[in-house]
Steps between C-alpha positions, in 0.01 A plus 500: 500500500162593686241361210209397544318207316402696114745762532694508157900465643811569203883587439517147676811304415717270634566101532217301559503204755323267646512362882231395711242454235505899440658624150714874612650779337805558634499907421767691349516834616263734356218718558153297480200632336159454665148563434270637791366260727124534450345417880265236504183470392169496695297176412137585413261639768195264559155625394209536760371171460841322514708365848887410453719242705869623477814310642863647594802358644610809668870373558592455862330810598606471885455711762923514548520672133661782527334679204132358641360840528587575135373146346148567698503811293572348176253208571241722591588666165457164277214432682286812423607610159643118306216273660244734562456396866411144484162359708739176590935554470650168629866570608818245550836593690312743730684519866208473740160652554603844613682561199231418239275673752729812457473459111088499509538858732750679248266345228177645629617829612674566190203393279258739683725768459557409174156600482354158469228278666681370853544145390532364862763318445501174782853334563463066572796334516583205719904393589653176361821322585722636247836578642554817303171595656262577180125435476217484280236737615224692321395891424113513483328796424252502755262761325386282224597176670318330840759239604327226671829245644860495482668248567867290428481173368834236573722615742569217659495302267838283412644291216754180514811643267656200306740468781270365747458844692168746588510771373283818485308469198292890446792769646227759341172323551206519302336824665068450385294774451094492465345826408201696364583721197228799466251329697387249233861277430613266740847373400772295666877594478799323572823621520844368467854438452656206424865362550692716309727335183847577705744198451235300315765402254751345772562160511470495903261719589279476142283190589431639808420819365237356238352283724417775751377724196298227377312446839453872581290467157351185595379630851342825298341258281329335777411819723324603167298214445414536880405835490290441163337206661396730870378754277396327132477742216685823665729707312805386562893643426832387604768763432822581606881458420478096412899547397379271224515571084153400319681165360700247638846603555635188639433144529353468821403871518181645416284667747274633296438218312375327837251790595349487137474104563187624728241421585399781553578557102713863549594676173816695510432852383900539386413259210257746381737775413740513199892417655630835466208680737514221799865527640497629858922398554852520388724238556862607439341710177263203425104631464306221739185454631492364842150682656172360373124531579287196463113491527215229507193514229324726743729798479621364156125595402543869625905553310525825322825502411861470690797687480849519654647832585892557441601755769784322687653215300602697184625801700903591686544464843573865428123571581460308841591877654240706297216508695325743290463184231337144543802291315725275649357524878532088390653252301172362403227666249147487595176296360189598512121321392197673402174352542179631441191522794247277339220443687491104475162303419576283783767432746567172710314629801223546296475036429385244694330138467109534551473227686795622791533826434905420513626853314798419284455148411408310283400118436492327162101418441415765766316829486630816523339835527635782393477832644620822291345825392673474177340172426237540185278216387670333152852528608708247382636265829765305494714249756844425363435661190210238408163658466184439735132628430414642885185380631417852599639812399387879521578852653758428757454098563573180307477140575740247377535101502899465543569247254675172549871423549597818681858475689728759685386852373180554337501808240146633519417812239187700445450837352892541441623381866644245582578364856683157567325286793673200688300208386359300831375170457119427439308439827107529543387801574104532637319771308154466706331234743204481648346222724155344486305294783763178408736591262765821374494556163868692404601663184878450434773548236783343442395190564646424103337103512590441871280295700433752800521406896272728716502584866276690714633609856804243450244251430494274191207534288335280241566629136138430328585676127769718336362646187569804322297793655205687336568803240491788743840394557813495284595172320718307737343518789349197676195442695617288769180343725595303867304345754547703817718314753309253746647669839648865513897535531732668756366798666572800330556342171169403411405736234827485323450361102788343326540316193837271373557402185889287385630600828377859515265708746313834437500762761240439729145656467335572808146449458375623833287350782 
């Protein structure tokens, strides 16, 4: 019986059993009825001001597959008319660079004489050490998208099993992607594919299993955090084929349930779907979903909507041949993001400290400006949700005092963005100085009650006052007055300012000859 998932199937009879956790009709002979397989269904096409992310597990499409020329066809086919050609298509079980690079030619010719916009599709893919020889790689389309790195995170990294052994711990690393979406986005992508659930349920093997699965998620956990920390407030999406349901489906087993752990906080866009729109697998007849995309607040912010396409898992095997249609050319279905191109207030790049200039930081009790030309003067700012009145705000620029008791990831928001910062520890920072005939008189935050040590040229100098500094500046600043040193320091280093307070040194001010 060639049916396809909601094709209507009757004159079925026969005994009904049950062996390997599958119930079966054991058919009588007869004739069997069937309605028409209705081909799948394009998701929606994304409007002008919208960019989508889309994942597929293309199913061990190797460059030994016999029928390769007529699954490039059919891929080409899903691409153009189901997803709409997607700016960003993340790929799993992909043989090696030539063949994806093969997919983005058939893809691009076809579209343009389709009649379409050449969508430049660029091929990245980079090899692992899987023995079967599949890799994660990446289908960007190049005409809306300026890829600025590539690169594969993991490879050589190993695990201890429980038996004492190394072992290999990413087969398909982590491949990272850091693009510019129309010009005005910058977004970070991760792709992957973890252990796959094969044997999890044997009592040798198992443990091992879950443990392996449990530290793929663990070392995606931390490359996140990493990434979010090297470039605070970004974007940010890891997608892929996690081989992982939305909840726990074993003690010891939860993947997802470790990435959502954070930090970064990720929401996982499945959850936001009712159950019977985000299946993208069968499992001996059993609907599953085992590919996910999961975002930071950045591109959280910027969600349209989600949606998973149902091309291959619903369809016969019957179809693999057809290259005129996009079903079956996998075992896996397709997900796809929308997100819209808001031009943010602000971005990370966009905050520093006054007193440092250190972009994307920030320091409890410090000062941060705040650069953004969709910054307006009365917009509500907040860090970690709690409300604080800037010091300064108007068209395009704000000043804020971080407050007090900041740790790991600071969530700054103004004007409806929101970036998270890695929260450094409070050290002086020297707004102005200025020497007289004896003495230097320094204006410096984060000082936050400190008694301040000063030194001129490596030279100790007498600290005469500390005292909070006149109007012109914001509150928090200090006017810091010392005696100029008796005898000049080292050559070379003679006009170099620095002041420590609990430990901590600004960066040094030169203050000339």
């Amino acid at each position: 019986i060639e049916a396809a998932t909601g094709m209507m199937v009757s004159n079925l009879s026969g005994p009904l059993d049950f062996f390997s956790r599958m119930w079966t009709i054991v058919l009588d002979r007869g004739e069997r009825v069937l309605t028409e397989m209705r081909p799948a269904q394009p998701l929606p096409a994304p409007a002008a001001n919208e960019f989508t992310l889309a994942n597929l597990n293309v199913q061990r499409f190797l460059s030994t597959d016999p029928q390769l020329a007529v699954r490039t066809q059919k891929l080409s086919l899903l691409v153009r008319t189901v997803l709409h050609l997607p700016d960003i298509l993340s790929v799993e079980e992909c043989g090696d660079i030539g063949v994806l690079e093969s997919v983005a030619a058939r893809i691009n010719r076809d579209a343009v004489e389709a009649g379409l916009a050449d969508p430049r599709y660029r091929a990245f893919l980079e090899e692992g050490t899987d023995i079967s020889g599949i890799d994660v790689g990446f289908l960007v389309k190049t005409a809306r998208v300026d890829v600025r790195v590539v690169f594969q995170e993991g490879k050589d990294t190993q695990y201890i099993r429980p038996d004492g052994r190394a072992e290999t711990l990413n087969d398909r690393p982590p491949l990272v992607l850091r693009a510019m979406v129309a010009g005005r986005f910058p977004v970070t992508v991760v792709a992957n594919h973890l252990r796959s659930l094969t044997d999890i349920e044997d009592p040798v093997s198992g443990p091992r299993i879950r443990l392996k699965r449990r530290m793929q998620a663990d070392y995606l956990r931390l490359l996140l955090q990493r990434r979010a920390a090297e470039t605070p407030g970004e974007p940010m999406a890891a997608l892929g084929d996690f081989n992982a349901f939305q909840f726990a489906s074993m003690e010891g087993d939860d993947p997802l349930a470790v990435l959502r752990g954070g930090p970064p906080a990720l929401t996982l866009l499945t959850d936001l779907l009712p159950l019977d729109q985000n299946d993208s697998y069968s499992f001996n007849g059993a609907a599953q979903t085992l590919d996910h995309i999961l975002v930071n607040r950045g591109l959280l912010s910027a969600l349209s909507r989600i949606a998973y396409a149902h091309i291959n898992a619903g369809y016969p095997d019957s179809l693999r041949n057809v290259a005129t249609r996009p079903e079956r050319v996998s075992d896996h279905d397709a997900v796809m993001a929308y997100f819209t191109l808001t031009e943010p207030a602000f971005t990370a790049a966009g905050v520093f400290d006054v007193a440092s200039s250190l972009t994307g930081a920030v320091a409890p009790g410090s000062l941060i400006a705040v650069d953004g030309a969709g910054i307006r003067a009365g917009q509500p700012v907040t860090v970690d949700g709690r409300e604080v009145s800037p010091l300064v705000a108007g068209q395009g620029f704000a000043v804020v005092r971080m407050p007090e008791g900041l740790a790991g990831l600071a969530r700054l928001a103004i004007g409806g963005s929101e970036v998270e910062l890695p929260v450094q520890i409070t050290v002086p920072g020297i707004v102005s100085a200025q020497m007289t005939l004896d003495s230097v008189e320094i204006h410096v935050t984060g000082l936050n009650g400190q008694e301040p040590a000063v030194t001129l040229g490596g030279v100790a100098c007498e600290v005469l006052s500390v005292e909070p500094s006149n109007p012109s500046f914001a509150p928090g600043v200090m006017l810091v007055r010392a005696a100029l040193p008796p005898a000049p320091g080292p050559a070379g280093a003679d006009s170099l300012l620095i002041v420590t307070a609990a430990g901590h040194s600004s960066q040094p001010v030169d203050l000339g000859p």
